[in-house]
Short mmCIF file of C-alpha atoms in Angstrom, two decimals:
data_model
loop_
_atom_site.label_atom_id
_atom_site.label_comp_id
_atom_site.label_asym_id
_atom_site.label_seq_id
_atom_site.Cartn_x
_atom_site.Cartn_y
_atom_site.Cartn_z
CA MET G 1 -12.58 -1.92 15.09
CA THR G 2 -10.53 -5.09 14.62
CA ASN G 3 -7.45 -5.37 16.84
CA THR G 4 -4.49 -5.82 14.47
CA SER G 5 -1.71 -5.11 16.98
CA ALA G 6 -0.06 -8.50 16.45
CA LEU G 7 -0.08 -7.96 12.70
CA ASP G 8 1.42 -4.48 13.08
CA ALA G 9 4.43 -5.78 15.04
CA PRO G 10 7.85 -6.02 13.34
CA LEU G 11 8.08 -8.97 10.98
CA THR G 12 9.92 -12.13 11.98
CA ILE G 13 10.56 -14.95 9.48
CA ASP G 14 10.87 -18.46 10.91
CA SER G 15 13.93 -20.52 10.06
CA ASP G 16 11.61 -23.05 8.38
CA ALA G 17 9.14 -20.58 6.88
CA VAL G 18 7.75 -21.87 3.58
CA LEU G 19 7.70 -19.63 0.50
CA VAL G 20 4.63 -20.48 -1.60
CA VAL G 21 5.01 -19.24 -5.19
CA ILE G 22 1.58 -19.33 -6.80
CA ASP G 23 0.82 -19.58 -10.53
CA VAL G 24 3.75 -17.63 -11.97
CA GLN G 25 2.84 -18.84 -15.44
CA LYS G 26 3.45 -17.58 -18.95
CA GLY G 27 -0.26 -17.44 -19.74
CA PHE G 28 -0.60 -14.36 -17.55
CA GLU G 29 1.39 -12.44 -20.14
CA ASP G 30 -1.62 -12.59 -22.49
CA THR G 31 -2.74 -8.97 -22.05
CA ALA G 32 -5.46 -9.35 -24.69
CA PHE G 33 -7.15 -11.85 -22.37
CA TRP G 34 -6.34 -10.48 -18.92
CA GLY G 35 -6.20 -6.74 -19.55
CA GLY G 36 -4.20 -4.20 -17.56
CA ARG G 37 -2.18 -5.11 -14.51
CA ASP G 38 -0.47 -3.35 -11.62
CA ASN G 39 2.99 -3.66 -10.10
CA PRO G 40 5.37 -4.25 -13.03
CA GLY G 41 8.13 -5.10 -10.53
CA ALA G 42 6.29 -8.11 -9.13
CA GLU G 43 8.28 -10.77 -10.95
CA GLN G 44 11.60 -9.23 -9.92
CA ARG G 45 10.57 -9.24 -6.26
CA ILE G 46 9.27 -12.80 -6.48
CA GLY G 47 12.62 -13.84 -7.92
CA GLU G 48 14.48 -12.01 -5.16
CA LEU G 49 12.48 -13.82 -2.48
CA ILE G 50 13.15 -17.17 -4.16
CA ASP G 51 16.87 -16.34 -4.13
CA VAL G 52 16.75 -15.46 -0.42
CA TRP G 53 14.90 -18.66 0.42
CA GLN G 54 17.37 -20.80 -1.49
CA ALA G 55 20.37 -18.98 -0.02
CA THR G 56 19.09 -19.47 3.53
CA GLY G 57 18.03 -23.10 3.06
CA ARG G 58 14.32 -22.50 3.56
CA PRO G 59 11.74 -24.55 1.64
CA VAL G 60 10.08 -23.30 -1.54
CA VAL G 61 6.74 -24.57 -2.85
CA THR G 62 5.67 -23.83 -6.42
CA VAL G 63 2.05 -23.95 -7.52
CA GLN G 64 0.76 -24.30 -11.09
CA HIS G 65 -2.84 -23.75 -12.19
CA ALA G 66 -4.24 -26.23 -14.73
CA SER G 67 -7.18 -24.82 -16.66
CA PRO G 68 -9.28 -26.83 -19.12
CA SER G 69 -9.10 -23.93 -21.59
CA GLY G 70 -7.78 -20.40 -21.95
CA PRO G 71 -4.30 -18.96 -21.41
CA LEU G 72 -3.44 -21.44 -18.59
CA ALA G 73 -4.71 -24.56 -20.35
CA THR G 74 -2.59 -27.65 -19.82
CA GLY G 75 -0.44 -28.56 -22.78
CA THR G 76 -0.16 -24.98 -24.00
CA PRO G 77 2.81 -22.60 -23.70
CA GLY G 78 0.80 -20.46 -21.30
CA TYR G 79 0.54 -23.30 -18.80
CA GLU G 80 4.30 -23.33 -18.33
CA LEU G 81 5.92 -21.58 -15.38
CA LYS G 82 7.85 -18.42 -16.18
CA ASP G 83 11.51 -19.19 -16.77
CA PHE G 84 12.88 -17.84 -13.48
CA VAL G 85 10.52 -20.10 -11.52
CA ALA G 86 10.86 -23.10 -13.82
CA ALA G 87 14.63 -22.94 -13.29
CA ILE G 88 14.44 -23.89 -9.61
CA THR G 89 13.89 -27.29 -8.00
CA PRO G 90 11.17 -26.72 -5.40
CA ASP G 91 10.76 -28.72 -2.24
CA LEU G 92 7.18 -29.36 -3.35
CA HIS G 93 5.33 -28.71 -6.60
CA ILE G 94 1.54 -28.51 -6.53
CA THR G 95 -0.91 -28.55 -9.41
CA LYS G 96 -4.42 -27.21 -8.86
CA THR G 97 -7.63 -26.50 -10.74
CA VAL G 98 -9.22 -24.08 -8.25
CA ASN G 99 -8.10 -20.88 -6.54
CA SER G 100 -6.58 -22.11 -3.29
CA ALA G 101 -3.17 -23.76 -3.20
CA PHE G 102 -4.57 -25.82 -0.32
CA TYR G 103 -6.86 -27.63 -2.79
CA GLY G 104 -4.19 -29.08 -5.02
CA THR G 105 -2.06 -32.18 -5.52
CA PRO G 106 -0.07 -33.05 -3.45
CA ASP G 107 -1.89 -31.76 -0.36
CA LEU G 108 -0.19 -28.59 0.90
CA HIS G 109 -1.74 -28.69 4.38
CA ALA G 110 -0.64 -32.30 4.93
CA TRP G 111 2.88 -31.49 3.73
CA LEU G 112 3.15 -28.48 6.03
CA GLN G 113 1.86 -30.50 8.97
CA GLU G 114 4.38 -33.27 8.34
CA ARG G 115 7.19 -30.70 8.40
CA GLY G 116 5.82 -28.92 11.47
CA ALA G 117 5.88 -25.64 9.55
CA ARG G 118 3.73 -22.85 10.97
CA GLN G 119 4.60 -19.88 8.75
CA VAL G 120 3.85 -19.49 5.05
CA VAL G 121 4.92 -16.56 2.87
CA ILE G 122 2.54 -16.22 -0.07
CA THR G 123 3.58 -14.69 -3.37
CA GLY G 124 2.75 -15.05 -7.06
CA ILE G 125 -0.24 -14.32 -9.31
CA ILE G 126 -3.09 -13.14 -8.95
CA THR G 127 -3.10 -10.92 -5.82
CA ASN G 128 -6.86 -10.84 -5.25
CA VAL G 129 -7.68 -14.31 -6.58
CA CYS G 130 -5.46 -17.31 -5.89
CA ASN G 131 -3.09 -15.47 -3.56
CA GLU G 132 -5.86 -13.99 -1.43
CA THR G 133 -7.81 -17.26 -1.37
CA THR G 134 -4.72 -19.15 -0.24
CA ALA G 135 -3.95 -16.54 2.43
CA ARG G 136 -7.49 -16.70 3.81
CA MET G 137 -7.34 -20.48 4.03
CA ALA G 138 -3.89 -20.36 5.62
CA GLY G 139 -5.22 -18.03 8.29
CA ASN G 140 -8.27 -20.21 8.88
CA LEU G 141 -6.08 -23.29 9.21
CA GLY G 142 -3.98 -21.61 11.89
CA TYR G 143 -0.87 -20.75 9.92
CA ASP G 144 1.06 -17.52 10.32
CA ALA G 145 0.40 -16.17 6.83
CA VAL G 146 2.73 -13.48 5.49
CA PHE G 147 1.61 -11.57 2.38
CA PRO G 148 4.28 -9.43 0.65
CA ILE G 149 1.85 -7.33 -1.35
CA ASP G 150 4.50 -5.95 -3.74
CA ALA G 151 5.69 -9.45 -4.75
CA MET G 152 2.51 -10.18 -6.70
CA HIS G 153 0.16 -8.47 -9.10
CA ALA G 154 -3.50 -8.18 -10.04
CA PHE G 155 -5.47 -7.37 -13.17
CA ASP G 156 -8.21 -4.81 -13.84
CA LEU G 157 -11.68 -6.30 -13.40
CA THR G 158 -15.16 -5.16 -14.42
CA GLY G 159 -17.94 -5.51 -11.86
CA PRO G 160 -21.64 -6.29 -12.31
CA ASP G 161 -22.35 -2.55 -12.59
CA GLY G 162 -20.11 -2.30 -15.64
CA VAL G 163 -17.45 -0.27 -13.83
CA THR G 164 -13.87 -1.40 -14.36
CA VAL G 165 -11.83 -1.34 -11.16
CA PRO G 166 -8.06 -0.83 -11.66
CA ALA G 167 -5.77 -3.62 -10.53
CA ALA G 168 -4.03 -1.39 -7.98
CA GLU G 169 -7.34 -0.67 -6.25
CA LEU G 170 -8.21 -4.35 -6.13
CA ALA G 171 -4.80 -5.13 -4.64
CA ARG G 172 -5.30 -2.41 -2.03
CA ALA G 173 -8.69 -3.86 -1.12
CA THR G 174 -7.11 -7.30 -0.71
CA ALA G 175 -4.37 -5.91 1.51
CA THR G 176 -6.92 -4.07 3.64
CA VAL G 177 -9.20 -7.06 4.16
CA LEU G 178 -6.41 -9.55 4.91
CA HIS G 179 -4.87 -7.15 7.41
CA ALA G 180 -7.98 -5.79 9.10
CA MET G 181 -9.67 -9.17 9.40
CA ARG G 182 -6.46 -10.82 10.66
CA PHE G 183 -6.07 -13.38 7.88
CA ALA G 184 -2.45 -12.45 7.17
CA LYS G 185 0.36 -10.04 7.93
CA VAL G 186 0.54 -7.75 4.88
CA VAL G 187 4.11 -6.58 4.38
CA THR G 188 6.68 -5.65 1.75
CA ALA G 189 9.08 -7.98 -0.03
CA GLU G 190 11.96 -5.92 1.33
CA ALA G 191 10.88 -6.55 4.92
CA VAL G 192 10.49 -10.28 4.24
CA ALA G 193 13.93 -10.49 2.63
CA THR G 194 15.59 -8.52 5.43
CA ALA G 195 14.01 -10.62 8.19
CA ALA G 196 14.84 -13.86 6.39
CA LYS G 197 18.47 -12.92 5.77
CA THR G 198 19.24 -11.48 9.19
CA GLY G 199 17.09 -13.67 11.40
CA GLU G 200 16.02 -10.50 13.20
CA PRO G 201 12.65 -8.70 13.27
CA ALA G 202 12.24 -6.23 10.40
CA ALA G 203 10.09 -3.12 10.41
CA VAL G 204 7.72 -2.67 7.50
CA SER G 205 8.03 0.69 5.75
CA TRP G 206 5.33 1.85 3.36
CA SER G 207 7.14 5.02 2.27
#
């Protein structure tokens, strides 16, 4: 069994922890294309974390996915960031064409290294796609990756066997893998906000 004791410890948020807000774009509201989703409170919690980061003077990075076609195609309304994210001035804005925020422009890894930042808090859309990919890469690159699982959402997906897996189950699988395999510390948005505001370790409650 994997030793996750370090990941189970109370959460501490660095004074220079970077909030990475991934692909919070209007095109994800196209339910005819994406299908059902989980966690209807995701956007509210993302907004609350942005507010905490801005109030405490920590850096915020926004990420925007540029697709050649579909709901996130550049030049379409769906490409645009949702209003509550578009309203902020981030410390860095990245555009990307693949899943990981580390493969975008400007280079996230280089920017983090220049700042000396070691902790990244990952939030946004989609839990088990771009968010999970970014968290895995962050862990591999040696960052302290924090993954507030309730400040993001997933969509239902159909597998090769024709079975549709609900978004909530896919999100749970992501949380389990990231935690058990030590890619990231999977937590709640409430714990992240509390630790960031107080500067003290915060326990993570799943009740």
